[in-house]
Amino acid sequence: MDMKYCSKCKRVFFTDNERCECGKKFRKKYDNDSPVALIADNGEKREAIAECLFKADIPYSITETSGYSASIGRIGRDALFTIPLVFLKKGLDALEKAGLAEKPEWYDKLDLPDDPQWEEMPEGKRIVVKIVSILAFLVMIYLCVAGVDLIAAYVMDLFK
């Protein structure tokens, strides 16, 4: 049974189903940098989990999953820790070693390297990506404004 990845849930599955529990189809292609949910926390162990992942040299991000109220602010401290797929096995090992979680039953089915490497995007490439993103955003704004102007001119010509 092959590993399947849901890009919506950010979870891996070992099942014969074509769809995830959330209803989305599993992705046929995914790369080792795809974000995958490692552990969810309700705020009790957040600092311990972050410290554990930092010590194990595992890149991670924290997504707040608790609700928000305009009158109260953030409701709860629920969070989801996501890591790159290639680090899933190493992350599960680190959490078990720290006593923060147990390995899932599908752990042995993971076909991932035991010692993955992570490389940050080079500074030059990061600058190029930022510049191209800004230019693409400006072009999109121009096209929206120009499109609205054309539509307004067309509507005005109809009423002349």
PDB file of C-alpha atoms in Angstrom:
ATOM      1  CA  MET A   1       0.000   0.000   0.000  1.00  0.00           C
ATOM      2  CA  ASP A   2       1.449   3.342  -1.064  1.00  0.00           C
ATOM      3  CA  MET A   3       1.534   6.476   0.991  1.00  0.00           C
ATOM      4  CA  LYS A   4      -1.145   9.006   0.062  1.00  0.00           C
ATOM      5  CA  TYR A   5      -1.068  12.724   0.848  1.00  0.00           C
ATOM      6  CA  CYS A   6      -3.985  15.105   1.396  1.00  0.00           C
ATOM      7  CA  SER A   7      -3.022  18.704   0.645  1.00  0.00           C
ATOM      8  CA  LYS A   8      -6.062  20.051   2.506  1.00  0.00           C
ATOM      9  CA  CYS A   9      -5.548  18.158   5.785  1.00  0.00           C
ATOM     10  CA  LYS A  10      -1.773  18.048   5.349  1.00  0.00           C
ATOM     11  CA  ARG A  11      -1.733  14.434   6.499  1.00  0.00           C
ATOM     12  CA  VAL A  12      -0.451  11.145   5.117  1.00  0.00           C
ATOM     13  CA  PHE A  13      -2.545   8.003   4.870  1.00  0.00           C
ATOM     14  CA  PHE A  14      -1.996   4.375   4.021  1.00  0.00           C
ATOM     15  CA  THR A  15      -5.360   3.366   2.622  1.00  0.00           C
ATOM     16  CA  ASP A  16      -6.974   2.016  -0.531  1.00  0.00           C
ATOM     17  CA  ASN A  17      -9.451   4.906  -0.654  1.00  0.00           C
ATOM     18  CA  GLU A  18      -9.217   7.523  -3.386  1.00  0.00           C
ATOM     19  CA  ARG A  19     -10.418  10.331  -1.116  1.00  0.00           C
ATOM     20  CA  CYS A  20      -9.334  11.651   2.256  1.00  0.00           C
ATOM     21  CA  GLU A  21     -11.592  11.728   5.308  1.00  0.00           C
ATOM     22  CA  CYS A  22     -12.216  15.420   4.518  1.00  0.00           C
ATOM     23  CA  GLY A  23     -13.585  14.493   1.068  1.00  0.00           C
ATOM     24  CA  LYS A  24     -10.691  15.833  -1.021  1.00  0.00           C
ATOM     25  CA  LYS A  25      -8.939  13.537  -3.492  1.00  0.00           C
ATOM     26  CA  PHE A  26      -5.455  12.453  -2.529  1.00  0.00           C
ATOM     27  CA  ARG A  27      -2.666  14.137  -4.466  1.00  0.00           C
ATOM     28  CA  LYS A  28      -1.000  11.848  -6.941  1.00  0.00           C
ATOM     29  CA  LYS A  29       2.218  13.854  -6.920  1.00  0.00           C
ATOM     30  CA  TYR A  30       3.808  15.464  -3.922  1.00  0.00           C
ATOM     31  CA  ASP A  31       7.365  16.378  -3.138  1.00  0.00           C
ATOM     32  CA  ASN A  32       9.479  16.061  -0.037  1.00  0.00           C
ATOM     33  CA  ASP A  33       8.903  19.723   0.829  1.00  0.00           C
ATOM     34  CA  SER A  34       5.109  19.327   1.040  1.00  0.00           C
ATOM     35  CA  PRO A  35       3.890  20.453   4.470  1.00  0.00           C
ATOM     36  CA  VAL A  36       2.562  17.656   6.656  1.00  0.00           C
ATOM     37  CA  ALA A  37       0.836  17.851  10.039  1.00  0.00           C
ATOM     38  CA  LEU A  38       3.064  16.460  12.753  1.00  0.00           C
ATOM     39  CA  ILE A  39       1.114  17.110  15.934  1.00  0.00           C
ATOM     40  CA  ALA A  40      -1.803  19.200  17.158  1.00  0.00           C
ATOM     41  CA  ASP A  41      -1.636  20.882  20.540  1.00  0.00           C
ATOM     42  CA  ASN A  42      -4.142  22.699  22.713  1.00  0.00           C
ATOM     43  CA  GLY A  43      -1.516  24.986  24.222  1.00  0.00           C
ATOM     44  CA  GLU A  44      -0.298  22.740  27.026  1.00  0.00           C
ATOM     45  CA  LYS A  45       2.834  21.412  25.333  1.00  0.00           C
ATOM     46  CA  ARG A  46       3.437  24.079  22.674  1.00  0.00           C
ATOM     47  CA  GLU A  47       6.761  25.303  24.050  1.00  0.00           C
ATOM     48  CA  ALA A  48       8.012  21.751  24.692  1.00  0.00           C
ATOM     49  CA  ILE A  49       7.126  20.664  21.141  1.00  0.00           C
ATOM     50  CA  ALA A  50       8.775  23.733  19.612  1.00  0.00           C
ATOM     51  CA  GLU A  51      11.905  23.185  21.690  1.00  0.00           C
ATOM     52  CA  CYS A  52      12.000  19.499  20.770  1.00  0.00           C
ATOM     53  CA  LEU A  53      11.765  20.248  17.042  1.00  0.00           C
ATOM     54  CA  PHE A  54      14.339  23.043  17.312  1.00  0.00           C
ATOM     55  CA  LYS A  55      16.821  20.769  19.098  1.00  0.00           C
ATOM     56  CA  ALA A  56      16.312  18.064  16.465  1.00  0.00           C
ATOM     57  CA  ASP A  57      17.017  20.605  13.661  1.00  0.00           C
ATOM     58  CA  ILE A  58      13.576  20.116  12.125  1.00  0.00           C
ATOM     59  CA  PRO A  59      12.069  23.112  10.313  1.00  0.00           C
ATOM     60  CA  TYR A  60       8.490  23.681  11.436  1.00  0.00           C
ATOM     61  CA  SER A  61       5.643  26.158  11.328  1.00  0.00           C
ATOM     62  CA  ILE A  62       2.819  26.683  13.767  1.00  0.00           C
ATOM     63  CA  THR A  63      -0.711  27.288  12.500  1.00  0.00           C
ATOM     64  CA  GLU A  64      -3.253  28.635  14.947  1.00  0.00           C
ATOM     65  CA  THR A  65      -6.399  26.495  14.717  1.00  0.00           C
ATOM     66  CA  SER A  66      -8.407  28.037  17.532  1.00  0.00           C
ATOM     67  CA  GLY A  67     -11.244  30.394  16.765  1.00  0.00           C
ATOM     68  CA  TYR A  68     -11.299  34.173  16.918  1.00  0.00           C
ATOM     69  CA  SER A  69     -13.972  36.467  18.270  1.00  0.00           C
ATOM     70  CA  ALA A  70     -14.100  40.180  17.508  1.00  0.00           C
ATOM     71  CA  SER A  71     -15.160  40.997  21.054  1.00  0.00           C
ATOM     72  CA  ILE A  72     -12.849  38.610  22.920  1.00  0.00           C
ATOM     73  CA  GLY A  73      -9.976  38.026  20.564  1.00  0.00           C
ATOM     74  CA  ARG A  74      -8.382  34.623  20.115  1.00  0.00           C
ATOM     75  CA  ILE A  75     -10.365  31.794  21.677  1.00  0.00           C
ATOM     76  CA  GLY A  76      -8.087  29.044  22.931  1.00  0.00           C
ATOM     77  CA  ARG A  77      -4.507  28.187  22.082  1.00  0.00           C
ATOM     78  CA  ASP A  78      -5.045  25.280  19.686  1.00  0.00           C
ATOM     79  CA  ALA A  79      -2.230  24.943  17.180  1.00  0.00           C
ATOM     80  CA  LEU A  80      -1.010  22.572  14.493  1.00  0.00           C
ATOM     81  CA  PHE A  81       2.702  21.937  13.966  1.00  0.00           C
ATOM     82  CA  THR A  82       3.585  21.285  10.317  1.00  0.00           C
ATOM     83  CA  ILE A  83       6.923  20.144   8.958  1.00  0.00           C
ATOM     84  CA  PRO A  84       8.237  19.207   5.490  1.00  0.00           C
ATOM     85  CA  LEU A  85       7.216  15.674   4.505  1.00  0.00           C
ATOM     86  CA  VAL A  86      10.819  14.484   4.308  1.00  0.00           C
ATOM     87  CA  PHE A  87      11.181  15.225   8.061  1.00  0.00           C
ATOM     88  CA  LEU A  88       8.078  13.282   9.155  1.00  0.00           C
ATOM     89  CA  LYS A  89       9.941  10.204  10.366  1.00  0.00           C
ATOM     90  CA  LYS A  90      12.590  12.268  12.158  1.00  0.00           C
ATOM     91  CA  GLY A  91       9.873  14.438  13.746  1.00  0.00           C
ATOM     92  CA  LEU A  92       7.933  11.441  15.021  1.00  0.00           C
ATOM     93  CA  ASP A  93      11.158   9.988  16.447  1.00  0.00           C
ATOM     94  CA  ALA A  94      12.006  13.265  18.207  1.00  0.00           C
ATOM     95  CA  LEU A  95       8.533  13.598  19.741  1.00  0.00           C
ATOM     96  CA  GLU A  96       8.590  10.013  20.987  1.00  0.00           C
ATOM     97  CA  LYS A  97      12.070  10.422  22.434  1.00  0.00           C
ATOM     98  CA  ALA A  98      10.912  13.555  24.304  1.00  0.00           C
ATOM     99  CA  GLY A  99       7.814  11.757  25.582  1.00  0.00           C
ATOM    100  CA  LEU A 100       5.445  14.129  23.787  1.00  0.00           C
ATOM    101  CA  ALA A 101       3.761  11.631  21.440  1.00  0.00           C
ATOM    102  CA  GLU A 102       3.729   8.001  20.416  1.00  0.00           C
ATOM    103  CA  LYS A 103       4.534   6.718  16.955  1.00  0.00           C
ATOM    104  CA  PRO A 104       1.447   5.957  14.827  1.00  0.00           C
ATOM    105  CA  GLU A 105       0.812   2.406  13.625  1.00  0.00           C
ATOM    106  CA  TRP A 106       1.778   3.378  10.055  1.00  0.00           C
ATOM    107  CA  TYR A 107       5.236   4.620  11.113  1.00  0.00           C
ATOM    108  CA  ASP A 108       7.031   1.545   9.715  1.00  0.00           C
ATOM    109  CA  LYS A 109       5.383   2.042   6.313  1.00  0.00           C
ATOM    110  CA  LEU A 110       7.040   5.435   5.842  1.00  0.00           C
ATOM    111  CA  ASP A 111       9.626   5.298   3.085  1.00  0.00           C
ATOM    112  CA  LEU A 112      11.567   8.416   4.040  1.00  0.00           C
ATOM    113  CA  PRO A 113      15.257   8.990   4.773  1.00  0.00           C
ATOM    114  CA  ASP A 114      16.310   8.662   8.412  1.00  0.00           C
ATOM    115  CA  ASP A 115      18.545  11.746   8.273  1.00  0.00           C
ATOM    116  CA  PRO A 116      17.010  14.280   5.850  1.00  0.00           C
ATOM    117  CA  GLN A 117      18.747  17.538   4.977  1.00  0.00           C
ATOM    118  CA  TRP A 118      17.113  20.960   4.747  1.00  0.00           C
ATOM    119  CA  GLU A 119      18.521  23.832   2.773  1.00  0.00           C
ATOM    120  CA  GLU A 120      17.250  27.377   2.973  1.00  0.00           C
ATOM    121  CA  MET A 121      16.624  29.188  -0.282  1.00  0.00           C
ATOM    122  CA  PRO A 122      19.783  31.077  -1.281  1.00  0.00           C
ATOM    123  CA  GLU A 123      19.614  34.844  -0.619  1.00  0.00           C
ATOM    124  CA  GLY A 124      19.952  35.713  -4.328  1.00  0.00           C
ATOM    125  CA  LYS A 125      17.084  33.446  -5.307  1.00  0.00           C
ATOM    126  CA  ARG A 126      14.953  34.790  -2.446  1.00  0.00           C
ATOM    127  CA  ILE A 127      15.476  38.374  -3.680  1.00  0.00           C
ATOM    128  CA  VAL A 128      14.592  37.385  -7.258  1.00  0.00           C
ATOM    129  CA  VAL A 129      11.410  35.652  -6.082  1.00  0.00           C
ATOM    130  CA  LYS A 130      10.393  38.745  -4.080  1.00  0.00           C
ATOM    131  CA  ILE A 131      10.996  41.067  -7.045  1.00  0.00           C
ATOM    132  CA  VAL A 132       9.109  38.822  -9.477  1.00  0.00           C
ATOM    133  CA  SER A 133       6.230  38.510  -6.985  1.00  0.00           C
ATOM    134  CA  ILE A 134       5.988  42.280  -6.571  1.00  0.00           C
ATOM    135  CA  LEU A 135       6.077  42.826 -10.336  1.00  0.00           C
ATOM    136  CA  ALA A 136       3.407  40.173 -10.920  1.00  0.00           C
ATOM    137  CA  PHE A 137       1.224  41.803  -8.249  1.00  0.00           C
ATOM    138  CA  LEU A 138       1.618  45.234  -9.878  1.00  0.00           C
ATOM    139  CA  VAL A 139       0.762  43.802 -13.307  1.00  0.00           C
ATOM    140  CA  MET A 140      -2.377  42.200 -11.862  1.00  0.00           C
ATOM    141  CA  ILE A 141      -3.447  45.519 -10.325  1.00  0.00           C
ATOM    142  CA  TYR A 142      -2.845  47.298 -13.641  1.00  0.00           C
ATOM    143  CA  LEU A 143      -4.871  44.689 -15.541  1.00  0.00           C
ATOM    144  CA  CYS A 144      -7.755  45.006 -13.069  1.00  0.00           C
ATOM    145  CA  VAL A 145      -7.807  48.810 -13.299  1.00  0.00           C
ATOM    146  CA  ALA A 146      -7.462  48.769 -17.094  1.00  0.00           C
ATOM    147  CA  GLY A 147     -10.220  46.169 -17.342  1.00  0.00           C
ATOM    148  CA  VAL A 148     -12.582  48.231 -15.208  1.00  0.00           C
ATOM    149  CA  ASP A 149     -11.786  51.317 -17.324  1.00  0.00           C
ATOM    150  CA  LEU A 150     -12.556  49.413 -20.533  1.00  0.00           C
ATOM    151  CA  ILE A 151     -15.830  48.096 -19.141  1.00  0.00           C
ATOM    152  CA  ALA A 152     -16.801  51.584 -17.897  1.00  0.00           C
ATOM    153  CA  ALA A 153     -16.011  53.091 -21.321  1.00  0.00           C
ATOM    154  CA  TYR A 154     -18.076  50.392 -23.045  1.00  0.00           C
ATOM    155  CA  VAL A 155     -21.051  50.990 -20.722  1.00  0.00           C
ATOM    156  CA  MET A 156     -20.792  54.763 -21.245  1.00  0.00           C
ATOM    157  CA  ASP A 157     -20.804  54.240 -25.045  1.00  0.00           C
ATOM    158  CA  LEU A 158     -24.031  52.236 -24.723  1.00  0.00           C
ATOM    159  CA  PHE A 159     -25.836  55.155 -23.120  1.00  0.00           C
ATOM    160  CA  LYS A 160     -24.673  57.868 -25.555  1.00  0.00           C
TER     161      LYS A 160
END
